[in-house]
Coordinates of C-alpha atoms and ligand atoms in Angstrom, one line a residue:
M1 CA 111.6 106.5 104.4
T2 CA 112.0 103.2 102.5
K3 CA 113.9 100.5 104.3
L4 CA 116.3 98.2 102.4
S5 CA 116.0 94.5 103.2
V6 CA 118.8 92.4 101.5
N7 CA 117.8 89.0 100.3
I8 CA 120.7 86.7 101.1
N9 CA 119.6 83.6 99.2
K10 CA 122.3 84.2 96.6
I11 CA 125.0 84.0 99.2
A12 CA 123.6 80.6 100.2
T13 CA 123.5 79.5 96.6
L14 CA 127.2 80.4 96.2
R15 CA 128.0 78.4 99.4
N16 CA 126.0 75.4 98.3
A17 CA 127.9 75.3 94.9
R18 CA 130.9 73.9 96.8
G19 CA 129.2 72.0 99.7
G20 CA 131.2 73.7 102.4
D21 CA 130.7 76.8 104.4
V22 CA 132.2 79.5 102.2
P23 CA 130.9 82.1 102.0
N24 CA 129.4 81.9 105.5
V25 CA 125.8 83.0 105.4
L26 CA 125.7 84.2 109.0
E27 CA 128.8 86.3 108.6
A28 CA 127.5 87.8 105.3
A29 CA 124.2 88.7 107.0
Q30 CA 126.1 90.4 109.9
K31 CA 128.3 92.3 107.5
I32 CA 125.3 93.4 105.4
E33 CA 123.7 94.8 108.5
S34 CA 126.9 96.5 109.6
F35 CA 127.0 98.2 106.1
G36 CA 123.7 99.8 106.8
A37 CA 121.0 97.5 105.5
E38 CA 117.8 97.7 107.5
G39 CA 116.6 94.2 107.1
I40 CA 117.6 90.7 106.0
T41 CA 115.3 88.6 103.8
V42 CA 115.5 84.8 103.2
H43 CA 113.3 82.7 101.0
P44 CA 113.7 79.1 102.0
R45 CA 112.3 76.7 99.3
P46 CA 111.1 73.2 100.1
D47 CA 114.1 71.7 98.3
E48 CA 116.5 74.0 100.2
R49 CA 118.5 74.7 97.0
H50 CA 119.3 78.3 98.3
I51 CA 118.9 79.2 101.9
R52 CA 118.3 76.2 104.2
Y53 CA 115.8 75.8 107.1
A54 CA 118.8 75.4 109.4
D55 CA 120.3 78.7 108.1
V56 CA 117.0 80.5 108.9
R57 CA 117.0 79.1 112.5
A58 CA 120.7 80.1 113.0
L59 CA 120.2 83.6 111.6
K60 CA 117.4 84.7 114.0
P61 CA 119.5 85.1 117.2
I62 CA 122.3 86.9 115.6
L63 CA 120.4 89.5 113.5
K64 CA 119.9 93.0 114.8
T65 CA 117.6 94.4 112.0
E66 CA 114.2 93.2 110.8
F67 CA 114.2 89.6 109.7
N68 CA 111.8 88.8 106.8
I69 CA 111.0 85.2 105.9
E70 CA 109.4 84.7 102.5
G71 CA 107.8 81.6 101.0
K72 CA 104.9 79.5 100.2
P73 CA 103.0 78.7 103.4
I74 CA 103.3 74.9 103.3
Q75 CA 103.2 73.2 106.7
D76 CA 107.0 73.0 107.0
F77 CA 107.3 76.7 106.2
K78 CA 104.6 77.6 108.7
N79 CA 106.4 75.5 111.4
L80 CA 109.7 77.2 110.7
V81 CA 108.2 80.7 110.8
L82 CA 106.3 80.0 114.1
K83 CA 109.5 78.7 115.7
V84 CA 111.8 81.5 114.5
L85 CA 109.2 84.4 115.0
P86 CA 110.7 86.9 112.5
A87 CA 109.5 90.5 112.3
Q88 CA 107.8 89.8 109.1
V89 CA 106.6 86.9 107.0
T90 CA 105.9 87.4 103.3
L91 CA 103.6 84.9 101.7
V92 CA 104.5 83.9 98.1
P93 CA 102.6 81.5 95.9
D94 CA 105.7 79.7 94.6
A95 CA 105.2 77.1 92.0
E96 CA 107.2 73.9 92.7
D97 CA 109.3 74.1 89.5
A98 CA 109.8 77.9 89.3
I99 CA 113.4 79.1 89.3
T100 CA 112.2 82.2 91.2
S101 CA 108.9 83.7 92.2
N102 CA 106.9 84.4 89.0
S103 CA 103.5 85.6 90.1
G104 CA 101.6 87.2 92.9
W105 CA 98.6 85.8 94.8
D106 CA 95.2 85.7 93.3
T107 CA 93.8 87.3 96.5
I108 CA 90.2 86.8 95.4
K109 CA 90.4 83.1 94.6
H110 CA 92.6 82.3 97.7
K111 CA 91.0 84.8 100.1
S112 CA 89.8 82.4 102.8
Y113 CA 93.1 80.4 102.7
L114 CA 95.1 83.6 103.0
Q115 CA 92.8 84.9 105.8
E116 CA 93.4 81.7 107.8
V117 CA 97.2 81.7 107.4
I118 CA 97.5 85.4 108.1
E119 CA 95.4 85.2 111.2
E120 CA 97.7 82.5 112.6
F121 CA 100.9 84.4 111.9
K122 CA 99.5 87.6 113.3
S123 CA 98.4 85.8 116.5
Y124 CA 102.1 85.2 117.1
G125 CA 102.9 88.9 116.6
I126 CA 104.4 88.5 113.2
R127 CA 103.8 91.2 110.7
T128 CA 102.4 89.8 107.4
S129 CA 102.9 90.8 103.8
I130 CA 101.5 89.1 100.7
F131 CA 103.1 89.2 97.3
V132 CA 100.8 90.6 94.6
D133 CA 100.8 91.7 91.0
P134 CA 100.1 95.4 90.5
Q135 CA 96.4 95.0 89.8
E136 CA 93.8 97.1 91.8
K137 CA 91.5 94.1 92.3
M138 CA 94.3 92.1 93.8
I139 CA 95.0 95.0 96.2
E140 CA 91.4 95.1 97.2
G141 CA 91.4 91.4 97.7
A142 CA 94.6 91.7 99.8
A143 CA 92.9 94.2 102.1
E144 CA 90.2 91.6 102.8
T145 CA 92.6 89.0 103.9
G146 CA 93.6 91.0 107.0
T147 CA 97.3 91.3 105.9
D148 CA 99.3 94.2 107.3
R149 CA 101.2 94.8 104.1
I150 CA 101.4 93.9 100.4
E151 CA 104.6 93.3 98.5
L152 CA 104.3 94.6 94.9
Y153 CA 105.9 92.2 92.4
T154 CA 108.1 94.5 90.5
E155 CA 109.3 92.3 87.6
A156 CA 107.0 93.9 85.0
F157 CA 108.2 97.3 86.1
A158 CA 111.9 96.3 85.8
V159 CA 111.3 94.8 82.3
N160 CA 109.4 97.9 81.1
Y161 CA 111.9 100.3 82.6
A162 CA 114.8 98.5 80.9
K163 CA 112.9 98.7 77.5
G164 CA 112.5 102.4 78.0
E165 CA 108.7 102.1 77.9
P166 CA 106.8 105.3 79.0
N167 CA 105.5 105.3 82.6
P168 CA 106.8 101.9 83.6
A169 CA 105.6 102.4 87.2
M170 CA 102.1 103.6 86.4
A171 CA 100.2 100.5 87.6
Y172 CA 102.3 100.5 90.8
T173 CA 101.6 104.1 91.6
K174 CA 97.9 103.5 91.4
C175 CA 98.1 100.3 93.4
A176 CA 100.2 102.0 96.1
K177 CA 97.7 104.8 96.5
L178 CA 94.9 102.4 96.7
A179 CA 96.7 100.2 99.2
N180 CA 97.5 103.2 101.4
E181 CA 93.8 104.2 101.3
L182 CA 92.9 100.7 102.4
G183 CA 95.3 100.9 105.3
L184 CA 97.9 98.5 103.9
G185 CA 101.7 99.0 104.2
I186 CA 103.6 98.6 101.0
N187 CA 106.8 96.6 100.2
A188 CA 108.2 95.9 96.8
G189 CA 110.6 93.5 95.3
H190 CA 111.9 91.4 92.3
D191 CA 114.4 92.6 89.8
L192 CA 115.0 95.9 91.5
S193 CA 118.5 97.2 91.0
L194 CA 120.8 100.2 91.2
D195 CA 119.6 101.2 87.7
N196 CA 115.9 101.2 88.4
V197 CA 115.2 101.6 92.1
K198 CA 115.5 105.4 92.2
Y199 CA 112.8 105.7 89.5
F200 CA 110.6 103.3 91.4
K201 CA 111.0 105.0 94.7
E202 CA 110.3 108.4 93.1
N203 CA 107.2 107.2 91.4
V204 CA 105.6 104.9 93.9
P205 CA 104.4 106.6 97.1
Y206 CA 104.2 105.1 100.6
L207 CA 106.9 102.6 100.0
D208 CA 107.9 101.0 103.4
E209 CA 110.5 98.5 102.2
V210 CA 112.2 97.0 99.2
S211 CA 113.8 93.6 99.3
I212 CA 116.6 93.1 96.8
G213 CA 118.8 90.1 96.2
H214 CA 119.9 89.1 92.7
A215 CA 121.0 92.5 91.4
L216 CA 122.5 93.7 94.7
I217 CA 124.7 90.6 95.0
S218 CA 125.7 90.8 91.4
E219 CA 126.5 94.5 91.6
A220 CA 128.6 93.8 94.7
L221 CA 130.9 91.5 92.6
Y222 CA 132.3 94.7 91.1
M223 CA 131.8 97.3 93.8
G224 CA 131.9 95.3 97.0
L225 CA 128.9 94.8 99.4
E226 CA 129.6 97.9 101.5
K227 CA 129.6 100.4 98.6
T228 CA 126.7 98.7 96.9
I229 CA 124.5 98.8 100.0
Q230 CA 125.5 102.4 100.6
R231 CA 124.5 103.3 97.1
Y232 CA 121.1 101.7 97.5
L233 CA 120.6 103.5 100.8
K234 CA 121.3 106.8 99.2
L235 CA 118.9 106.2 96.4
L236 CA 116.1 105.1 98.8
K237 CA 116.3 108.2 101.1
Ligands
LIG301 N1 110.4 89.3 96.7 C1 110.1 88.0 96.5 C2 108.8 87.6 97.0 C3 111.0 87.2 95.9 O1 110.6 85.9 95.8 C4 112.3 87.6 95.6 C5 113.2 86.7 95.0 O2 113.5 85.6 95.8 C6 112.6 89.0 95.8 C7 111.6 89.8 96.4 C8 113.9 89.5 95.4 O3 114.1 89.5 94.1 P1 115.5 89.8 93.4 O4 116.4 88.6 93.8 O5 115.2 89.8 92.0 O6 116.0 91.1 94.0

């Protein structure tokens, strides 16, 4: 079974556009859970242009499902995660000026750094996941960091799927099999949508969780959050 974690950064972005508290991020997260989502993901960035650190602190006590905090493990981020103690932390090598995440970790070059950060989070009982491109050597490197899971960066899949390329998930299938052999759990995210998630799920084994934000919130503009979430859940079962 693959769990759906909804990334609520876009709700915060909409709220921030007016400076007030509409839509209310906490209420949105609770509704998303009540509509059946199995997790809530947030990705606080240092400039807090989407979800804010204060939102993350306020969300923890009201959530009933798995809380996943993603981000680059700078000191402020580490302090936040260790205070909030989510179910999962996903480490992402965000560039300062990137609009959104645009690459996975080089798990070979940054192995000792990742080992250190992962060990610290795990010592607090937080499950760890690291964002990686679908390359077998990066999966092998990830296994050596001690992480519990990887998150496969699915942008390339989404682009190739939309273009109608043959076997758009091939690299992901291989990496998922390898990750499973190496004892890693498997998450996936970025540009997954109602159009492509079924194909991904059917072609990539051992998928524990997908985290979806941009497409899901966009689709909800037409269909409403409840219907949209229920359609994802159906496609993921
Ligand atoms: N996973 C990671 C690591 C991300 O940075 C993001 C975007 O913030 C997502 C998943 C979700 O991507 P999308 O918003 O395209 O669904």
